[in-house]
Amino acid sequence: MGEQGSDGGRETAKTAKRSPLKKEPVVRASGAAEGTGTSTEKPAQAATGKPAAKRRAAGAKRAAAAEKSAPARAAVEPAGGESRTALVRRARRINRELAEVFPYAHPELDFENPFQLVVATVLSAQTTDLRVNQTTPALFAKYPTPEDLAAADPEEVEEILRPTGFFRAKTRSVIGLSKVLAEDFGGEVPGRLEDLVKLPGVGRKTAFVVLGNAFGRPGITVDTHFQRLVRRWKWTEETDPDKIEAAVGALFPKSDWTDLSHHVIWHGRRICHARRPACGACPIAPLCPAYGEGETDPEKAEKLLKYEKGGFPGQRLKPPQAYLDAGGRPAPPLGAG
């Protein structure tokens, strides 16, 4: 995804040359994995009054029933032999470091209310937040409420959404979700996950964006940047977004989830890129098992930085004041030179 950058005023990420993280010695605890509530098996008692075969069958039946009724758990075994405790400590330290680098991290979609946020998030699929922010002012000026968009002429909406790509499918989604909001929720965006995911075009990722940023309810946003970085950092080896969400969520207090999502996504957009990560300008290089996959020379890495780290405009036309105070510059409107 072609991304720009936003202006600085802040120092860029640390440029001192880093060495790869030295792995801690692996400490393997005997018994069950942490937090599972199970213990090591004990030999079966000899005198139980039942034949051994029946005892084994009854035990297997109980175990199968318990497994079926138990809630799904994230895998607790860290990758690469790192102990569970060491993984949690490293993950939380990475989040703290990124919070210092991006104290003004925020959702990079312009919105003034939950309806605008859910529509903008649906439109952000397969395009940049910048392009969405350049497109939605015209959309919301013409259709400010769910009722307005629900009654819109699809061809007129398609013409507005054309710059975002996949505009026909996105038009069906935003008109469809507006109809559901108008007919089933009184024109209001619901504040519950189970209701949000019923809206056309809205999955768990979009729902958590809305819950975390419009309603203040914690959630993890597993977008492409988030998926890439948490695997690069060996927080999980899962590839399914729902399993990634569960695995990473288990490493952090729930209250950290929304800000964690912003920190990781901002780092992925600005420094830890998919093809050429700027390892030599990375503030968490000592904590990263993947250090060296990208450019390690500090001067060359600096040239790879994007958005405010690289001195270019950000993605929002109307960014929060904290971002502006830190030296960030608003993006230009659609069609501006």
Short mmCIF file of C-alpha atoms in Angstrom, two decimals:
data_model
loop_
_atom_site.label_atom_id
_atom_site.label_comp_id
_atom_site.label_asym_id
_atom_site.label_seq_id
_atom_site.Cartn_x
_atom_site.Cartn_y
_atom_site.Cartn_z
CA MET A 1 0.00 0.00 0.00
CA GLY A 2 1.59 3.26 -1.09
CA GLU A 3 1.87 5.42 2.00
CA GLN A 4 3.16 8.90 2.61
CA GLY A 5 4.53 10.34 5.77
CA SER A 6 3.86 13.31 8.05
CA ASP A 7 6.08 16.09 9.27
CA GLY A 8 8.28 15.96 12.14
CA GLY A 9 9.46 18.45 14.74
CA ARG A 10 9.98 15.30 16.86
CA GLU A 11 13.20 13.46 16.67
CA THR A 12 13.13 10.44 14.41
CA ALA A 13 13.35 7.00 15.93
CA LYS A 14 16.72 6.13 17.47
CA THR A 15 19.37 5.79 14.87
CA ALA A 16 22.20 4.24 16.82
CA LYS A 17 23.29 0.98 15.28
CA ARG A 18 21.70 -1.92 17.06
CA SER A 19 22.71 -5.46 17.63
CA PRO A 20 20.20 -8.30 17.54
CA LEU A 21 18.45 -9.14 20.77
CA LYS A 22 20.27 -11.70 22.84
CA LYS A 23 17.85 -14.42 23.76
CA GLU A 24 17.33 -15.14 27.41
CA PRO A 25 18.16 -18.63 28.61
CA VAL A 26 15.09 -20.79 28.32
CA VAL A 27 13.55 -21.76 31.63
CA ARG A 28 11.20 -24.67 31.23
CA ALA A 29 8.78 -25.20 34.06
CA SER A 30 7.55 -28.68 34.80
CA GLY A 31 3.85 -29.34 34.89
CA ALA A 32 1.13 -27.53 33.01
CA ALA A 33 1.41 -24.38 30.96
CA GLU A 34 0.78 -21.15 32.84
CA GLY A 35 -2.84 -20.18 33.26
CA THR A 36 -4.35 -23.46 32.11
CA GLY A 37 -5.31 -24.71 35.54
CA THR A 38 -4.16 -28.26 34.72
CA SER A 39 -1.42 -30.29 36.31
CA THR A 40 0.80 -33.14 35.27
CA GLU A 41 -0.87 -36.52 34.96
CA LYS A 42 -0.81 -38.87 37.91
CA PRO A 43 -0.81 -42.65 37.71
CA ALA A 44 -4.27 -44.13 37.91
CA GLN A 45 -5.17 -45.60 41.28
CA ALA A 46 -5.27 -49.35 41.30
CA ALA A 47 -8.32 -49.93 43.48
CA THR A 48 -11.28 -47.96 42.08
CA GLY A 49 -13.86 -50.67 41.88
CA LYS A 50 -14.07 -50.46 38.05
CA PRO A 51 -12.20 -52.38 35.36
CA ALA A 52 -9.33 -50.42 33.82
CA ALA A 53 -10.93 -50.32 30.35
CA LYS A 54 -14.15 -48.81 31.71
CA ARG A 55 -12.23 -46.29 33.77
CA ARG A 56 -10.28 -45.18 30.70
CA ALA A 57 -13.46 -44.90 28.60
CA ALA A 58 -15.25 -42.89 31.26
CA GLY A 59 -12.25 -40.59 31.65
CA ALA A 60 -12.00 -40.02 27.91
CA LYS A 61 -15.71 -39.22 27.76
CA ARG A 62 -15.43 -36.65 30.57
CA ALA A 63 -12.36 -35.07 28.96
CA ALA A 64 -14.10 -34.78 25.61
CA ALA A 65 -17.13 -33.17 27.22
CA ALA A 66 -14.98 -30.70 29.15
CA GLU A 67 -13.01 -29.76 26.04
CA LYS A 68 -16.22 -29.17 24.07
CA SER A 69 -17.71 -26.86 26.70
CA ALA A 70 -14.52 -24.94 27.53
CA PRO A 71 -13.98 -21.53 25.88
CA ALA A 72 -11.32 -21.30 23.20
CA ARG A 73 -7.89 -20.36 24.57
CA ALA A 74 -4.98 -18.67 22.90
CA ALA A 75 -1.90 -20.84 22.53
CA VAL A 76 0.32 -20.25 25.56
CA GLU A 77 3.54 -21.68 24.18
CA PRO A 78 5.79 -18.86 22.91
CA ALA A 79 7.66 -19.30 19.65
CA GLY A 80 11.38 -19.94 19.49
CA GLY A 81 11.82 -21.45 22.94
CA GLU A 82 11.26 -18.15 24.81
CA SER A 83 9.59 -18.69 28.16
CA ARG A 84 6.04 -17.45 28.61
CA THR A 85 7.11 -14.97 31.28
CA ALA A 86 9.92 -13.60 29.11
CA LEU A 87 7.54 -13.21 26.16
CA VAL A 88 5.00 -11.24 28.20
CA ARG A 89 7.72 -8.97 29.59
CA ARG A 90 9.24 -8.36 26.14
CA ALA A 91 5.85 -7.70 24.51
CA ARG A 92 4.83 -5.21 27.18
CA ARG A 93 8.19 -3.46 27.02
CA ILE A 94 7.81 -3.08 23.25
CA ASN A 95 4.41 -1.47 23.79
CA ARG A 96 5.86 0.91 26.39
CA GLU A 97 8.70 1.90 24.06
CA LEU A 98 6.29 2.52 21.18
CA ALA A 99 4.07 4.60 23.47
CA GLU A 100 7.04 6.92 24.03
CA VAL A 101 7.77 7.15 20.31
CA PHE A 102 4.11 7.66 19.31
CA PRO A 103 2.43 9.30 22.34
CA TYR A 104 -0.07 10.93 19.96
CA ALA A 105 -1.03 7.68 18.15
CA HIS A 106 -4.69 7.75 17.13
CA PRO A 107 -7.05 6.23 14.55
CA GLU A 108 -5.95 7.63 11.21
CA LEU A 109 -9.46 7.96 9.79
CA ASP A 110 -11.25 11.31 10.02
CA PHE A 111 -14.59 11.02 11.81
CA GLU A 112 -16.89 13.13 13.95
CA ASN A 113 -19.31 10.44 15.18
CA PRO A 114 -19.67 6.63 15.29
CA PHE A 115 -21.59 6.55 11.99
CA GLN A 116 -18.78 8.31 10.14
CA LEU A 117 -16.21 6.01 11.72
CA VAL A 118 -17.96 2.77 10.79
CA VAL A 119 -18.46 3.94 7.21
CA ALA A 120 -14.87 5.18 6.89
CA THR A 121 -13.50 1.92 8.29
CA VAL A 122 -15.49 -0.14 5.79
CA LEU A 123 -14.18 2.09 3.00
CA SER A 124 -10.57 1.67 4.17
CA ALA A 125 -10.37 -1.93 2.92
CA GLN A 126 -7.78 -2.32 0.14
CA THR A 127 -6.80 1.36 0.18
CA THR A 128 -5.05 3.88 2.43
CA ASP A 129 -6.69 5.82 5.23
CA LEU A 130 -5.43 8.93 3.45
CA ARG A 131 -7.49 8.19 0.35
CA VAL A 132 -10.56 7.48 2.50
CA ASN A 133 -10.10 10.77 4.37
CA GLN A 134 -9.88 12.61 1.06
CA THR A 135 -13.11 10.96 -0.14
CA THR A 136 -15.46 10.97 2.85
CA PRO A 137 -15.95 14.76 3.19
CA ALA A 138 -18.03 14.79 0.00
CA LEU A 139 -19.88 11.63 1.07
CA PHE A 140 -20.85 12.91 4.53
CA ALA A 141 -21.70 16.38 3.22
CA LYS A 142 -24.32 14.84 0.93
CA TYR A 143 -25.41 11.98 3.24
CA PRO A 144 -24.85 13.04 6.86
CA THR A 145 -27.06 10.39 8.53
CA PRO A 146 -27.75 6.66 8.12
CA GLU A 147 -31.24 7.52 6.88
CA ASP A 148 -29.80 9.77 4.17
CA LEU A 149 -27.28 7.19 2.97
CA ALA A 150 -29.85 4.39 3.13
CA ALA A 151 -32.05 6.28 0.66
CA ALA A 152 -29.19 7.30 -1.65
CA ASP A 153 -28.97 6.55 -5.36
CA PRO A 154 -26.26 3.85 -5.60
CA GLU A 155 -24.84 5.33 -8.80
CA GLU A 156 -24.29 8.69 -7.12
CA VAL A 157 -22.59 7.03 -4.16
CA GLU A 158 -20.40 4.95 -6.48
CA GLU A 159 -19.18 8.10 -8.20
CA ILE A 160 -18.14 9.62 -4.87
CA LEU A 161 -16.43 6.42 -3.70
CA ARG A 162 -14.65 5.66 -6.95
CA PRO A 163 -11.22 6.92 -5.69
CA THR A 164 -11.22 4.31 -2.88
CA GLY A 165 -11.28 1.33 -5.25
CA PHE A 166 -13.79 -1.54 -5.24
CA PHE A 167 -16.35 1.26 -5.19
CA ARG A 168 -19.34 -0.85 -6.27
CA ALA A 169 -18.91 -3.38 -3.47
CA LYS A 170 -18.20 -0.60 -0.97
CA THR A 171 -21.31 1.25 -2.11
CA ARG A 172 -23.42 -1.84 -1.45
CA SER A 173 -21.86 -2.20 2.00
CA VAL A 174 -22.28 1.38 3.20
CA ILE A 175 -25.84 1.68 1.85
CA GLY A 176 -26.67 -1.74 3.31
CA LEU A 177 -25.27 -0.99 6.76
CA SER A 178 -27.06 2.37 6.74
CA LYS A 179 -30.37 0.63 6.04
CA VAL A 180 -29.81 -1.77 8.92
CA LEU A 181 -28.89 1.11 11.24
CA ALA A 182 -32.00 3.06 10.19
CA GLU A 183 -34.40 0.12 10.37
CA ASP A 184 -33.06 -1.95 13.28
CA PHE A 185 -31.13 0.48 15.51
CA GLY A 186 -33.04 3.76 15.26
CA GLY A 187 -30.34 5.38 13.15
CA GLU A 188 -27.70 4.86 15.88
CA VAL A 189 -24.52 2.79 15.68
CA PRO A 190 -24.75 0.04 18.32
CA GLY A 191 -22.04 -0.20 20.95
CA ARG A 192 -21.91 -3.99 21.16
CA LEU A 193 -19.67 -6.33 19.19
CA GLU A 194 -22.45 -8.82 18.50
CA ASP A 195 -24.61 -6.08 16.94
CA LEU A 196 -21.84 -4.41 14.95
CA VAL A 197 -20.79 -7.59 13.16
CA LYS A 198 -24.34 -7.97 11.84
CA LEU A 199 -23.90 -4.85 9.71
CA PRO A 200 -23.01 -5.41 6.02
CA GLY A 201 -19.27 -5.09 5.46
CA VAL A 202 -18.46 -5.06 9.19
CA GLY A 203 -16.25 -7.81 10.64
CA ARG A 204 -14.45 -8.07 13.96
CA LYS A 205 -11.61 -5.78 12.89
CA THR A 206 -13.98 -2.97 11.91
CA ALA A 207 -16.11 -3.57 14.98
CA PHE A 208 -13.13 -3.21 17.32
CA VAL A 209 -12.05 0.01 15.58
CA VAL A 210 -15.50 1.44 16.26
CA LEU A 211 -15.79 0.09 19.81
CA GLY A 212 -12.34 1.29 20.84
CA ASN A 213 -12.37 4.72 19.22
CA ALA A 214 -16.03 5.75 19.23
CA PHE A 215 -17.19 4.07 22.45
CA GLY A 216 -14.00 3.69 24.49
CA ARG A 217 -14.39 -0.09 24.76
CA PRO A 218 -11.09 -2.01 24.49
CA GLY A 219 -10.41 -4.08 21.41
CA ILE A 220 -7.51 -5.28 19.26
CA THR A 221 -7.50 -4.22 15.61
CA VAL A 222 -5.79 -6.95 13.60
CA ASP A 223 -5.06 -5.26 10.29
CA THR A 224 -2.27 -6.19 7.86
CA HIS A 225 0.34 -4.12 9.72
CA PHE A 226 -0.61 -5.64 13.08
CA GLN A 227 -0.49 -9.18 11.70
CA ARG A 228 2.91 -8.62 10.13
CA LEU A 229 4.56 -7.07 13.17
CA VAL A 230 3.32 -9.43 15.89
CA ARG A 231 4.60 -12.39 13.86
CA ARG A 232 7.87 -10.57 13.16
CA TRP A 233 8.24 -10.00 16.89
CA LYS A 234 7.41 -13.67 17.64
CA TRP A 235 4.43 -12.79 19.79
CA THR A 236 2.52 -15.50 17.94
CA GLU A 237 2.90 -17.76 14.94
CA GLU A 238 -0.83 -17.71 14.17
CA THR A 239 -1.96 -16.48 10.75
CA ASP A 240 -5.74 -16.36 11.29
CA PRO A 241 -6.79 -12.85 12.46
CA ASP A 242 -9.13 -14.18 15.17
CA LYS A 243 -6.40 -16.43 16.57
CA ILE A 244 -3.88 -13.57 16.43
CA GLU A 245 -6.34 -11.39 18.34
CA ALA A 246 -6.72 -14.05 21.04
CA ALA A 247 -3.00 -14.81 21.30
CA VAL A 248 -1.89 -11.18 21.54
CA GLY A 249 -4.78 -10.22 23.80
CA ALA A 250 -3.57 -12.81 26.28
CA LEU A 251 -0.24 -10.98 26.62
CA PHE A 252 -1.72 -7.65 27.74
CA PRO A 253 -4.31 -6.26 30.14
CA LYS A 254 -7.58 -5.60 28.34
CA SER A 255 -7.27 -1.88 29.14
CA ASP A 256 -4.17 -1.72 26.90
CA TRP A 257 -5.73 -3.26 23.79
CA THR A 258 -6.91 -0.16 21.91
CA ASP A 259 -3.73 1.88 22.44
CA LEU A 260 -1.61 -1.20 21.71
CA SER A 261 -3.34 -1.48 18.33
CA HIS A 262 -2.52 2.14 17.51
CA HIS A 263 1.12 1.78 18.58
CA VAL A 264 1.71 -1.36 16.51
CA ILE A 265 -0.10 -0.06 13.42
CA TRP A 266 1.71 3.29 13.54
CA HIS A 267 5.06 1.54 13.86
CA GLY A 268 4.22 -0.70 10.92
CA ARG A 269 3.26 2.23 8.71
CA ARG A 270 6.17 4.45 9.62
CA ILE A 271 9.18 2.27 10.40
CA CYS A 272 8.66 -1.51 10.25
CA HIS A 273 7.54 -1.75 6.62
CA ALA A 274 6.60 -4.98 4.88
CA ARG A 275 9.34 -5.02 2.25
CA ARG A 276 12.10 -2.81 3.63
CA PRO A 277 11.84 -2.32 7.39
CA ALA A 278 14.02 0.53 8.66
CA CYS A 279 15.87 -1.57 11.24
CA GLY A 280 18.67 0.98 11.65
CA ALA A 281 16.15 3.65 12.74
CA CYS A 282 13.99 1.39 14.89
CA PRO A 283 13.53 2.33 18.56
CA ILE A 284 12.81 -1.28 19.59
CA ALA A 285 15.62 -2.98 17.64
CA PRO A 286 17.16 -4.56 20.80
CA LEU A 287 13.82 -6.24 21.51
CA CYS A 288 13.15 -7.49 17.97
CA PRO A 289 14.02 -11.08 16.97
CA ALA A 290 13.77 -10.03 13.30
CA TYR A 291 16.39 -7.27 13.50
CA GLY A 292 18.45 -7.31 10.32
CA GLU A 293 15.65 -8.26 7.94
CA GLY A 294 15.69 -4.65 6.75
CA GLU A 295 18.21 -1.83 6.32
CA THR A 296 20.48 -1.63 9.37
CA ASP A 297 22.61 1.35 8.33
CA PRO A 298 21.20 4.32 10.32
CA GLU A 299 21.54 6.88 7.52
CA LYS A 300 20.00 4.62 4.89
CA ALA A 301 17.26 3.55 7.29
CA GLU A 302 16.35 7.19 7.97
CA LYS A 303 15.50 7.60 4.29
CA LEU A 304 12.93 4.80 4.53
CA LEU A 305 10.87 6.47 7.25
CA LYS A 306 7.35 7.59 6.37
CA TYR A 307 4.73 10.05 7.61
CA GLU A 308 5.87 12.45 10.31
CA LYS A 309 9.02 10.37 10.91
CA GLY A 310 10.04 11.06 7.32
CA GLY A 311 8.89 14.68 7.28
CA PHE A 312 5.78 14.19 5.12
CA PRO A 313 2.07 14.92 5.79
CA GLY A 314 0.04 12.43 7.75
CA GLN A 315 -3.14 10.67 6.67
CA ARG A 316 -5.82 12.81 8.34
CA LEU A 317 -7.14 16.07 6.98
CA LYS A 318 -8.33 16.91 10.51
CA PRO A 319 -5.87 15.25 12.93
CA PRO A 320 -6.10 15.56 16.73
CA GLN A 321 -4.44 18.57 18.32
CA ALA A 322 -1.87 16.39 20.09
CA TYR A 323 -0.59 15.22 16.71
CA LEU A 324 -0.31 18.80 15.45
CA ASP A 325 1.44 19.86 18.66
CA ALA A 326 4.02 17.12 18.06
CA GLY A 327 4.85 18.56 14.65
CA GLY A 328 2.53 16.48 12.48
CA ARG A 329 1.03 18.08 9.37
CA PRO A 330 -2.48 17.45 8.03
CA ALA A 331 -2.92 15.65 4.71
CA PRO A 332 -4.08 17.66 1.68
CA PRO A 333 -7.68 17.28 0.43
CA LEU A 334 -8.46 15.22 -2.65
CA GLY A 335 -7.31 16.96 -5.81
CA ALA A 336 -4.95 19.35 -4.04
CA GLY A 337 -1.60 19.84 -5.70
#
